[in-house]
């Protein structure tokens, strides 16, 4: 086991996005519609789609929200807390798929709408690592670690969840609020795992 | 000198706001117009005014931005980086009054407009302390300290500037991005000075 101090991890910023179930793709884009890839994401097999939807509540609307693929067993909406404030929603921080008790919203696509009873969350900030990388540094799936972001707005994110899969690779994912608070941008995008 | 570990500080969230010079109050609200107090702020002699302006760039507009008083020698606009992104501005983190080289924007009031050549900043996160409080804990004006925010989105803000004045009192000020990234709200609003 190698000491995990000072592992450098590229930080990627996740803007608001939606994951869709097959059933909800059908409702929003038409029966058996196949989403089309806009570009691949850093984690193999995951990608940004060309298709977008709107997220609507009684208080407001967020337009042009990109769908991330592939299709999942559940529909999930990930927004920033700043956006939640405008939509007058009060989502909490959840892991993907852990949606019981989360607020809903209406999704609007070109062919129809879906009134979600639940599914809006703030994403749990996390680090991806391959099984080998994780083993080398004794990082277990689900473990919470600390990552320091240097720069004028330097800070240490605690409660960063480790996500391990064979084909994952070192990347940290945070949302736009977290990126803006930490001063993360294209020039300042390296986090340091400090514990 | 007492150890400064574990001083608890109430965290207040500064939404976007504007400080105005006398000249710019005249242009926006009319000659010799007197701004009227909406409510006092935590630091004595400072207050939120009833009056609001809009902040406009070629890319967008931010409406209903509150003015904070009293009048200053310079006009200064403080927004979040999330908002700056929408306005297509690229402000950096500055102390109040340190405005050379910062981007401008157009302010719009009920009686006129002001085209600022500079003055839009991201606020330097900071802690207010009275001269006595600062002395007790050996905190010097301008010193950078670290503050931990507990909770599900726990983090440690580094580069928190200490601001000392006789009549100040313990309060930490962060912007909306920082509050949202740290999960600061009415129930979770205590920071701990850890170094």
mmCIF file of C-alpha atoms in Angstrom:
data_model
loop_
_atom_site.group_PDB
_atom_site.id
_atom_site.type_symbol
_atom_site.label_atom_id
_atom_site.label_comp_id
_atom_site.label_asym_id
_atom_site.label_seq_id
_atom_site.Cartn_x
_atom_site.Cartn_y
_atom_site.Cartn_z
ATOM 1 C CA UNK A 1 0.000 0.000 0.000
ATOM 2 C CA UNK A 2 1.309 3.400 -1.026
ATOM 3 C CA UNK A 3 0.634 6.504 1.003
ATOM 4 C CA UNK A 4 -2.281 8.372 -0.491
ATOM 5 C CA UNK A 5 -0.992 11.814 0.365
ATOM 6 C CA UNK A 6 -0.582 14.139 -2.558
ATOM 7 C CA UNK A 7 -2.274 12.150 -5.283
ATOM 8 C CA UNK A 8 -3.181 14.698 -7.936
ATOM 9 C CA UNK A 9 -6.617 14.397 -9.465
ATOM 10 C CA UNK A 10 -8.046 16.322 -12.395
ATOM 11 C CA UNK A 11 -11.191 18.142 -11.311
ATOM 12 C CA UNK A 12 -14.128 18.216 -13.705
ATOM 13 C CA UNK A 13 -17.155 20.430 -13.184
ATOM 14 C CA UNK A 14 -20.555 18.834 -13.627
ATOM 15 C CA UNK A 15 -23.110 21.394 -14.718
ATOM 16 C CA UNK A 16 -26.793 20.583 -14.191
ATOM 17 C CA UNK A 17 -27.839 17.458 -16.072
ATOM 18 C CA UNK A 18 -30.466 14.750 -16.274
ATOM 19 C CA UNK A 19 -30.285 10.949 -16.408
ATOM 20 C CA UNK A 20 -33.347 9.317 -17.958
ATOM 21 C CA UNK A 21 -35.082 5.957 -17.742
ATOM 22 C CA UNK A 22 -36.265 4.255 -20.937
ATOM 23 C CA UNK A 23 -39.862 5.012 -20.028
ATOM 24 C CA UNK A 24 -39.162 8.714 -19.598
ATOM 25 C CA UNK A 25 -37.160 8.934 -22.859
ATOM 26 C CA UNK A 26 -40.259 7.548 -24.571
ATOM 27 C CA UNK A 27 -42.491 10.181 -22.978
ATOM 28 C CA UNK A 28 -40.153 13.100 -23.655
ATOM 29 C CA UNK A 29 -38.791 12.214 -27.106
ATOM 30 C CA UNK A 30 -41.207 9.617 -28.491
ATOM 31 C CA UNK A 31 -41.588 5.841 -28.294
ATOM 32 C CA UNK A 32 -38.281 3.949 -28.748
ATOM 33 C CA UNK A 33 -36.359 7.167 -29.431
ATOM 34 C CA UNK A 34 -32.590 6.640 -29.332
ATOM 35 C CA UNK A 35 -30.560 9.406 -27.711
ATOM 36 C CA UNK A 36 -27.534 10.507 -29.773
ATOM 37 C CA UNK A 37 -24.026 11.068 -28.430
ATOM 38 C CA UNK A 38 -22.706 14.631 -28.259
ATOM 39 C CA UNK A 39 -19.352 13.674 -26.735
ATOM 40 C CA UNK A 40 -17.932 10.984 -24.449
ATOM 41 C CA UNK A 41 -17.255 11.793 -20.790
ATOM 42 C CA UNK A 42 -14.048 11.030 -18.919
ATOM 43 C CA UNK A 43 -15.427 7.796 -17.459
ATOM 44 C CA UNK A 44 -15.619 5.050 -20.126
ATOM 45 C CA UNK A 45 -19.112 4.232 -21.374
ATOM 46 C CA UNK A 46 -20.612 7.508 -20.153
ATOM 47 C CA UNK A 47 -21.427 10.402 -22.436
ATOM 48 C CA UNK A 48 -23.185 13.688 -22.932
ATOM 49 C CA UNK A 49 -26.123 13.370 -25.324
ATOM 50 C CA UNK A 50 -27.224 15.910 -27.893
ATOM 51 C CA UNK A 51 -30.699 15.980 -26.416
ATOM 52 C CA UNK A 52 -31.790 18.462 -23.787
ATOM 53 C CA UNK A 53 -34.885 19.010 -21.657
ATOM 54 C CA UNK A 54 -36.324 21.765 -19.495
ATOM 55 C CA UNK A 55 -36.838 21.429 -15.746
ATOM 56 C CA UNK A 56 -39.929 23.238 -14.529
ATOM 57 C CA UNK A 57 -41.416 23.967 -11.128
ATOM 58 C CA UNK A 58 -44.126 26.405 -10.016
ATOM 59 C CA UNK A 59 -41.372 28.903 -9.263
ATOM 60 C CA UNK A 60 -39.353 28.789 -12.447
ATOM 61 C CA UNK A 61 -37.789 26.941 -15.309
ATOM 62 C CA UNK A 62 -34.275 25.788 -16.187
ATOM 63 C CA UNK A 63 -33.951 25.376 -19.932
ATOM 64 C CA UNK A 64 -31.529 23.439 -22.147
ATOM 65 C CA UNK A 65 -30.464 20.934 -19.524
ATOM 66 C CA UNK A 66 -28.326 18.248 -21.120
ATOM 67 C CA UNK A 67 -29.053 14.549 -20.818
ATOM 68 C CA UNK A 68 -26.199 12.249 -19.799
ATOM 69 C CA UNK A 69 -26.208 8.662 -21.043
ATOM 70 C CA UNK A 70 -26.519 5.780 -21.040
ATOM 71 C CA UNK A 71 -30.134 5.252 -20.045
ATOM 72 C CA UNK A 72 -30.573 4.256 -16.395
ATOM 73 C CA UNK A 73 -33.167 2.352 -14.395
ATOM 74 C CA UNK A 74 -34.320 5.633 -12.898
ATOM 75 C CA UNK A 75 -34.665 9.266 -13.900
ATOM 76 C CA UNK A 76 -32.496 11.637 -11.880
ATOM 77 C CA UNK A 77 -32.026 15.404 -12.066
ATOM 78 C CA UNK A 78 -28.801 16.949 -10.759
ATOM 79 C CA UNK A 79 -28.756 20.702 -10.237
ATOM 80 C CA UNK A 80 -26.741 23.132 -8.161
ATOM 81 C CA UNK A 81 -28.094 24.563 -4.921
ATOM 82 C CA UNK A 82 -28.022 28.016 -6.538
ATOM 83 C CA UNK A 83 -30.371 26.709 -9.227
ATOM 84 C CA UNK A 84 -32.508 24.876 -6.657
ATOM 85 C CA UNK A 85 -33.006 28.187 -4.875
ATOM 86 C CA UNK A 86 -34.404 29.748 -8.057
ATOM 87 C CA UNK A 87 -36.701 26.776 -8.665
ATOM 88 C CA UNK A 88 -37.738 26.863 -4.970
ATOM 89 C CA UNK A 89 -36.750 23.250 -4.523
ATOM 90 C CA UNK A 90 -34.883 21.949 -1.504
ATOM 91 C CA UNK A 91 -32.915 18.930 -2.700
ATOM 92 C CA UNK A 92 -30.348 17.309 -0.443
ATOM 93 C CA UNK A 93 -27.015 15.732 -1.252
ATOM 94 C CA UNK A 94 -27.510 12.186 -2.428
ATOM 95 C CA UNK A 95 -25.683 9.440 -4.183
ATOM 96 C CA UNK A 96 -26.968 8.508 -7.623
ATOM 97 C CA UNK A 97 -30.073 6.361 -7.424
ATOM 98 C CA UNK A 98 -30.797 7.122 -3.769
ATOM 99 C CA UNK A 99 -33.918 9.114 -4.537
ATOM 100 C CA UNK A 100 -36.478 8.303 -1.832
ATOM 101 C CA UNK A 101 -37.842 11.500 -0.316
ATOM 102 C CA UNK A 102 -36.190 13.839 -2.831
ATOM 103 C CA UNK A 103 -38.257 16.571 -4.495
ATOM 104 C CA UNK A 104 -39.739 16.217 -7.961
ATOM 105 C CA UNK A 105 -40.102 18.568 -10.924
ATOM 106 C CA UNK A 106 -41.607 18.504 -14.384
ATOM 107 C CA UNK A 107 -39.358 17.567 -17.301
ATOM 108 C CA UNK A 108 -40.326 18.983 -20.673
ATOM 109 C CA UNK A 109 -39.129 17.423 -23.908
ATOM 110 C CA UNK A 110 -40.050 17.969 -27.563
ATOM 111 C CA UNK A 111 -42.704 15.224 -27.523
ATOM 112 C CA UNK A 112 -44.093 15.374 -24.028
ATOM 113 C CA UNK A 113 -43.699 15.975 -20.329
ATOM 114 C CA UNK A 114 -42.917 13.887 -17.279
ATOM 115 C CA UNK A 115 -44.090 14.934 -13.821
ATOM 116 C CA UNK A 116 -41.450 13.463 -11.528
ATOM 117 C CA UNK A 117 -42.608 12.727 -7.982
ATOM 118 C CA UNK A 118 -38.967 12.527 -6.890
ATOM 119 C CA UNK A 119 -35.505 12.556 -8.409
ATOM 120 C CA UNK A 120 -33.995 16.037 -7.968
ATOM 121 C CA UNK A 121 -30.712 15.924 -6.029
ATOM 122 C CA UNK A 122 -27.512 17.767 -5.319
ATOM 123 C CA UNK A 123 -24.714 15.455 -6.401
ATOM 124 C CA UNK A 124 -22.388 13.984 -3.798
ATOM 125 C CA UNK A 125 -18.958 15.297 -4.723
ATOM 126 C CA UNK A 126 -16.799 12.335 -5.605
ATOM 127 C CA UNK A 127 -13.613 10.902 -7.007
ATOM 128 C CA UNK A 128 -13.517 8.132 -9.576
ATOM 129 C CA UNK A 129 -10.713 5.583 -9.393
ATOM 130 C CA UNK A 130 -10.056 2.256 -11.073
ATOM 131 C CA UNK A 131 -9.981 -0.869 -8.946
ATOM 132 C CA UNK A 132 -6.191 -0.986 -9.312
ATOM 133 C CA UNK A 133 -5.708 2.691 -8.459
ATOM 134 C CA UNK A 134 -7.948 2.369 -5.438
ATOM 135 C CA UNK A 135 -6.173 -0.736 -4.219
ATOM 136 C CA UNK A 136 -2.769 0.899 -4.547
ATOM 137 C CA UNK A 137 -3.831 3.730 -2.260
ATOM 138 C CA UNK A 138 -6.138 1.729 -0.001
ATOM 139 C CA UNK A 139 -9.193 3.702 -1.098
ATOM 140 C CA UNK A 140 -12.395 1.751 -0.715
ATOM 141 C CA UNK A 141 -15.579 2.338 -2.689
ATOM 142 C CA UNK A 142 -17.853 4.566 -0.636
ATOM 143 C CA UNK A 143 -15.073 5.902 1.570
ATOM 144 C CA UNK A 144 -15.041 9.656 2.270
ATOM 145 C CA UNK A 145 -11.777 11.491 1.628
ATOM 146 C CA UNK A 146 -10.464 15.052 1.652
ATOM 147 C CA UNK A 147 -9.279 16.937 -1.409
ATOM 148 C CA UNK A 148 -7.500 20.287 -1.382
ATOM 149 C CA UNK A 149 -7.917 22.727 -4.237
ATOM 150 C CA UNK A 150 -5.077 25.276 -4.377
ATOM 151 C CA UNK A 151 -5.379 28.850 -5.642
ATOM 152 C CA UNK A 152 -6.782 32.190 -4.483
ATOM 153 C CA UNK A 153 -9.938 30.468 -3.264
ATOM 154 C CA UNK A 154 -8.057 27.492 -1.816
ATOM 155 C CA UNK A 155 -10.174 25.121 0.213
ATOM 156 C CA UNK A 156 -10.320 21.545 1.398
ATOM 157 C CA UNK A 157 -13.391 19.586 0.403
ATOM 158 C CA UNK A 158 -14.256 17.011 3.034
ATOM 159 C CA UNK A 159 -16.823 14.255 2.472
ATOM 160 C CA UNK A 160 -15.608 13.466 -1.031
ATOM 161 C CA UNK A 161 -16.916 10.005 -1.900
ATOM 162 C CA UNK A 162 -14.647 7.464 -3.571
ATOM 163 C CA UNK A 163 -16.271 5.606 -6.470
ATOM 164 C CA UNK A 164 -14.379 2.562 -7.670
ATOM 165 C CA UNK A 165 -14.927 0.513 -10.814
ATOM 166 C CA UNK A 166 -12.562 -1.561 -12.950
ATOM 167 C CA UNK A 167 -12.695 0.871 -15.843
ATOM 168 C CA UNK A 168 -12.805 4.160 -13.948
ATOM 169 C CA UNK A 169 -9.877 6.564 -13.943
ATOM 170 C CA UNK A 170 -8.750 9.336 -11.550
ATOM 171 C CA UNK A 171 -11.160 12.239 -11.841
ATOM 172 C CA UNK A 172 -12.901 14.379 -9.290
ATOM 173 C CA UNK A 173 -16.406 15.626 -10.004
ATOM 174 C CA UNK A 174 -17.907 18.672 -8.333
ATOM 175 C CA UNK A 175 -20.858 20.872 -9.232
ATOM 176 C CA UNK A 176 -20.814 24.478 -10.405
ATOM 177 C CA UNK A 177 -21.308 25.960 -6.919
ATOM 178 C CA UNK A 178 -18.397 23.939 -5.601
ATOM 179 C CA UNK A 179 -16.224 24.860 -8.576
ATOM 180 C CA UNK A 180 -17.015 28.551 -8.237
ATOM 181 C CA UNK A 181 -16.438 28.548 -4.482
ATOM 182 C CA UNK A 182 -13.061 26.863 -4.971
ATOM 183 C CA UNK A 183 -12.033 28.937 -7.983
ATOM 184 C CA UNK A 184 -11.809 25.853 -10.196
ATOM 185 C CA UNK A 185 -11.557 26.621 -13.898
ATOM 186 C CA UNK A 186 -9.581 25.462 -16.947
ATOM 187 C CA UNK A 187 -6.347 26.809 -15.513
ATOM 188 C CA UNK A 188 -6.943 25.675 -11.939
ATOM 189 C CA UNK A 189 -8.289 22.141 -12.192
ATOM 190 C CA UNK A 190 -6.027 19.925 -10.118
ATOM 191 C CA UNK A 191 -7.098 18.686 -6.708
ATOM 192 C CA UNK A 192 -4.779 17.019 -4.202
ATOM 193 C CA UNK A 193 -5.998 14.088 -2.160
ATOM 194 C CA UNK A 194 -4.767 14.914 1.327
ATOM 195 C CA UNK A 195 -6.466 12.364 3.520
ATOM 196 C CA UNK B 1 -2.798 35.454 23.872
ATOM 197 C CA UNK B 2 -5.416 32.727 23.776
ATOM 198 C CA UNK B 3 -5.253 29.861 21.319
ATOM 199 C CA UNK B 4 -7.448 30.631 18.378
ATOM 200 C CA UNK B 5 -8.500 27.052 17.736
ATOM 201 C CA UNK B 6 -12.193 26.390 17.771
ATOM 202 C CA UNK B 7 -13.510 29.928 17.861
ATOM 203 C CA UNK B 8 -17.064 29.665 16.579
ATOM 204 C CA UNK B 9 -18.171 32.311 14.116
ATOM 205 C CA UNK B 10 -21.634 32.914 12.730
ATOM 206 C CA UNK B 11 -21.553 32.684 8.953
ATOM 207 C CA UNK B 12 -23.581 35.173 6.955
ATOM 208 C CA UNK B 13 -24.199 34.837 3.240
ATOM 209 C CA UNK B 14 -23.704 37.930 1.110
ATOM 210 C CA UNK B 15 -25.899 37.809 -1.956
ATOM 211 C CA UNK B 16 -24.953 40.034 -4.895
ATOM 212 C CA UNK B 17 -24.959 43.715 -3.951
ATOM 213 C CA UNK B 18 -23.724 47.128 -4.960
ATOM 214 C CA UNK B 19 -21.921 49.894 -3.084
ATOM 215 C CA UNK B 20 -22.370 53.346 -4.609
ATOM 216 C CA UNK B 21 -20.475 56.604 -4.672
ATOM 217 C CA UNK B 22 -22.325 59.892 -4.155
ATOM 218 C CA UNK B 23 -21.875 60.723 -7.815
ATOM 219 C CA UNK B 24 -23.387 57.463 -8.970
ATOM 220 C CA UNK B 25 -26.342 57.732 -6.549
ATOM 221 C CA UNK B 26 -27.052 61.084 -8.199
ATOM 222 C CA UNK B 27 -26.978 59.554 -11.668
ATOM 223 C CA UNK B 28 -29.067 56.509 -10.784
ATOM 224 C CA UNK B 29 -31.623 58.023 -8.393
ATOM 225 C CA UNK B 30 -31.448 61.773 -8.982
ATOM 226 C CA UNK B 31 -29.370 64.657 -7.656
ATOM 227 C CA UNK B 32 -28.874 64.568 -3.874
ATOM 228 C CA UNK B 33 -31.130 61.559 -3.502
ATOM 229 C CA UNK B 34 -30.846 59.981 -0.048
ATOM 230 C CA UNK B 35 -30.893 56.197 0.087
ATOM 231 C CA UNK B 36 -33.292 54.774 2.694
ATOM 232 C CA UNK B 37 -32.482 51.985 5.150
ATOM 233 C CA UNK B 38 -34.145 48.601 4.634
ATOM 234 C CA UNK B 39 -32.415 46.948 7.597
ATOM 235 C CA UNK B 40 -29.125 47.186 9.472
ATOM 236 C CA UNK B 41 -26.401 44.625 8.804
ATOM 237 C CA UNK B 42 -24.470 42.745 11.470
ATOM 238 C CA UNK B 43 -21.554 45.186 11.370
ATOM 239 C CA UNK B 44 -22.462 48.480 13.073
ATOM 240 C CA UNK B 45 -23.050 51.411 10.726
ATOM 241 C CA UNK B 46 -23.618 49.217 7.682
ATOM 242 C CA UNK B 47 -27.028 48.522 6.244
ATOM 243 C CA UNK B 48 -29.066 47.169 3.383
ATOM 244 C CA UNK B 49 -30.921 49.950 1.566
ATOM 245 C CA UNK B 50 -34.411 49.782 0.109
ATOM 246 C CA UNK B 51 -33.081 50.830 -3.271
ATOM 247 C CA UNK B 52 -32.044 48.391 -5.957
ATOM 248 C CA UNK B 53 -30.427 48.601 -9.371
ATOM 249 C CA UNK B 54 -29.907 46.322 -12.362
ATOM 250 C CA UNK B 55 -26.496 45.180 -13.562
ATOM 251 C CA UNK B 56 -26.281 44.874 -17.317
ATOM 252 C CA UNK B 57 -23.702 43.570 -19.749
ATOM 253 C CA UNK B 58 -23.918 42.649 -23.419
ATOM 254 C CA UNK B 59 -24.579 39.062 -22.351
ATOM 255 C CA UNK B 60 -27.314 39.550 -19.796
ATOM 256 C CA UNK B 61 -28.866 41.400 -16.923
ATOM 257 C CA UNK B 62 -29.121 40.856 -13.190
ATOM 258 C CA UNK B 63 -32.165 42.668 -11.819
ATOM 259 C CA UNK B 64 -33.145 43.851 -8.335
ATOM 260 C CA UNK B 65 -29.639 44.003 -6.931
ATOM 261 C CA UNK B 66 -29.709 45.607 -3.509
ATOM 262 C CA UNK B 67 -27.559 48.568 -2.554
ATOM 263 C CA UNK B 68 -25.579 48.382 0.679
ATOM 264 C CA UNK B 69 -24.832 51.575 2.559
ATOM 265 C CA UNK B 70 -23.384 53.861 3.582
ATOM 266 C CA UNK B 71 -22.178 55.650 0.464
ATOM 267 C CA UNK B 72 -18.534 54.999 -0.349
ATOM 268 C CA UNK B 73 -15.790 56.816 -2.211
ATOM 269 C CA UNK B 74 -16.118 54.320 -5.046
ATOM 270 C CA UNK B 75 -18.816 52.249 -6.712
ATOM 271 C CA UNK B 76 -18.317 48.509 -6.385
ATOM 272 C CA UNK B 77 -20.388 45.572 -7.614
ATOM 273 C CA UNK B 78 -20.093 42.213 -5.850
ATOM 274 C CA UNK B 79 -21.537 39.184 -7.602
ATOM 275 C CA UNK B 80 -21.019 35.446 -7.453
ATOM 276 C CA UNK B 81 -18.919 33.635 -10.032
ATOM 277 C CA UNK B 82 -22.053 31.765 -11.098
ATOM 278 C CA UNK B 83 -23.659 35.117 -11.905
ATOM 279 C CA UNK B 84 -20.489 36.400 -13.557
ATOM 280 C CA UNK B 85 -20.605 33.410 -15.886
ATOM 281 C CA UNK B 86 -24.100 34.384 -17.015
ATOM 282 C CA UNK B 87 -23.080 38.006 -17.522
ATOM 283 C CA UNK B 88 -19.929 36.848 -19.350
ATOM 284 C CA UNK B 89 -17.735 38.804 -16.990
ATOM 285 C CA UNK B 90 -14.514 37.481 -15.542
ATOM 286 C CA UNK B 91 -14.058 39.243 -12.206
ATOM 287 C CA UNK B 92 -11.353 38.136 -9.808
ATOM 288 C CA UNK B 93 -11.308 37.978 -6.041
ATOM 289 C CA UNK B 94 -10.538 41.367 -4.602
ATOM 290 C CA UNK B 95 -10.715 43.270 -1.389
ATOM 291 C CA UNK B 96 -13.165 46.129 -1.253
ATOM 292 C CA UNK B 97 -11.841 49.208 -3.019
ATOM 293 C CA UNK B 98 -9.059 47.364 -4.870
ATOM 294 C CA UNK B 99 -10.677 47.818 -8.257
ATOM 295 C CA UNK B 100 -7.879 48.512 -10.764
ATOM 296 C CA UNK B 101 -8.148 46.169 -13.717
ATOM 297 C CA UNK B 102 -11.527 44.724 -12.723
ATOM 298 C CA UNK B 103 -14.304 44.477 -15.336
ATOM 299 C CA UNK B 104 -17.076 47.033 -15.621
ATOM 300 C CA UNK B 105 -20.816 46.809 -16.268
ATOM 301 C CA UNK B 106 -23.752 49.151 -16.703
ATOM 302 C CA UNK B 107 -25.836 49.986 -13.647
ATOM 303 C CA UNK B 108 -29.447 50.930 -14.284
ATOM 304 C CA UNK B 109 -31.492 52.923 -11.781
ATOM 305 C CA UNK B 110 -34.890 54.610 -11.927
ATOM 306 C CA UNK B 111 -33.415 57.966 -12.993
ATOM 307 C CA UNK B 112 -30.444 57.008 -15.117
ATOM 308 C CA UNK B 113 -27.577 54.716 -15.940
ATOM 309 C CA UNK B 114 -23.898 54.514 -15.068
ATOM 310 C CA UNK B 115 -21.409 52.799 -17.380
ATOM 311 C CA UNK B 116 -18.741 51.532 -14.999
ATOM 312 C CA UNK B 117 -15.301 51.063 -16.521
ATOM 313 C CA UNK B 118 -14.333 48.899 -13.554
ATOM 314 C CA UNK B 119 -15.707 47.791 -10.219
ATOM 315 C CA UNK B 120 -17.115 44.277 -10.580
ATOM 316 C CA UNK B 121 -15.461 41.840 -8.179
ATOM 317 C CA UNK B 122 -15.852 38.529 -6.406
ATOM 318 C CA UNK B 123 -15.680 39.313 -2.709
ATOM 319 C CA UNK B 124 -12.742 38.074 -0.670
ATOM 320 C CA UNK B 125 -14.276 35.782 1.939
ATOM 321 C CA UNK B 126 -13.592 37.260 5.326
ATOM 322 C CA UNK B 127 -14.137 37.357 9.061
ATOM 323 C CA UNK B 128 -14.960 40.495 10.997
ATOM 324 C CA UNK B 129 -13.568 40.881 14.496
ATOM 325 C CA UNK B 130 -13.362 43.748 16.939
ATOM 326 C CA UNK B 131 -9.952 45.081 17.896
ATOM 327 C CA UNK B 132 -10.266 43.413 21.299
ATOM 328 C CA UNK B 133 -11.397 40.077 19.883
ATOM 329 C CA UNK B 134 -8.596 40.109 17.353
ATOM 330 C CA UNK B 135 -6.010 40.956 19.989
ATOM 331 C CA UNK B 136 -7.182 38.176 22.271
ATOM 332 C CA UNK B 137 -6.643 35.609 19.542
ATOM 333 C CA UNK B 138 -3.634 37.240 17.890
ATOM 334 C CA UNK B 139 -5.505 37.827 14.643
ATOM 335 C CA UNK B 140 -4.095 40.706 12.652
ATOM 336 C CA UNK B 141 -6.052 42.762 10.135
ATOM 337 C CA UNK B 142 -5.377 41.355 6.679
ATOM 338 C CA UNK B 143 -4.184 37.980 7.936
ATOM 339 C CA UNK B 144 -5.496 34.883 6.133
ATOM 340 C CA UNK B 145 -7.022 32.157 8.298
ATOM 341 C CA UNK B 146 -8.823 28.846 7.841
ATOM 342 C CA UNK B 147 -12.432 28.202 8.754
ATOM 343 C CA UNK B 148 -14.128 24.813 8.797
ATOM 344 C CA UNK B 149 -17.817 24.490 8.040
ATOM 345 C CA UNK B 150 -19.288 21.230 9.382
ATOM 346 C CA UNK B 151 -22.178 19.298 7.853
ATOM 347 C CA UNK B 152 -22.838 17.032 4.877
ATOM 348 C CA UNK B 153 -20.849 19.361 2.624
ATOM 349 C CA UNK B 154 -18.146 19.969 5.203
ATOM 350 C CA UNK B 155 -15.140 21.884 3.956
ATOM 351 C CA UNK B 156 -12.316 24.075 5.127
ATOM 352 C CA UNK B 157 -12.121 27.520 3.590
ATOM 353 C CA UNK B 158 -8.520 28.688 3.364
ATOM 354 C CA UNK B 159 -7.586 32.281 2.514
ATOM 355 C CA UNK B 160 -10.232 33.808 4.755
ATOM 356 C CA UNK B 161 -9.219 37.402 5.380
ATOM 357 C CA UNK B 162 -9.425 38.887 8.853
ATOM 358 C CA UNK B 163 -10.956 42.375 8.993
ATOM 359 C CA UNK B 164 -10.500 44.214 12.258
ATOM 360 C CA UNK B 165 -12.189 47.391 13.474
ATOM 361 C CA UNK B 166 -13.035 48.656 16.943
ATOM 362 C CA UNK B 167 -16.754 48.221 16.455
ATOM 363 C CA UNK B 168 -16.747 45.003 14.411
ATOM 364 C CA UNK B 169 -18.010 41.739 15.878
ATOM 365 C CA UNK B 170 -17.357 38.071 15.041
ATOM 366 C CA UNK B 171 -19.035 37.262 11.740
ATOM 367 C CA UNK B 172 -17.871 35.425 8.663
ATOM 368 C CA UNK B 173 -19.043 36.597 5.253
ATOM 369 C CA UNK B 174 -19.125 34.350 2.211
ATOM 370 C CA UNK B 175 -20.935 34.621 -1.094
ATOM 371 C CA UNK B 176 -23.772 32.457 -2.392
ATOM 372 C CA UNK B 177 -21.491 30.071 -4.305
ATOM 373 C CA UNK B 178 -19.400 29.512 -1.211
ATOM 374 C CA UNK B 179 -22.486 29.048 0.967
ATOM 375 C CA UNK B 180 -24.033 26.567 -1.446
ATOM 376 C CA UNK B 181 -20.803 24.608 -1.849
ATOM 377 C CA UNK B 182 -20.441 24.365 1.931
ATOM 378 C CA UNK B 183 -24.117 23.658 2.606
ATOM 379 C CA UNK B 184 -24.468 26.811 4.708
ATOM 380 C CA UNK B 185 -28.062 27.766 5.453
ATOM 381 C CA UNK B 186 -30.144 28.971 8.400
ATOM 382 C CA UNK B 187 -29.657 25.691 10.264
ATOM 383 C CA UNK B 188 -25.981 25.243 9.405
ATOM 384 C CA UNK B 189 -24.375 28.628 9.867
ATOM 385 C CA UNK B 190 -21.526 28.205 12.323
ATOM 386 C CA UNK B 191 -17.943 28.159 11.125
ATOM 387 C CA UNK B 192 -14.992 27.109 13.269
ATOM 388 C CA UNK B 193 -11.724 28.981 13.032
ATOM 389 C CA UNK B 194 -9.142 26.208 12.892
ATOM 390 C CA UNK B 195 -5.931 27.981 12.006
#
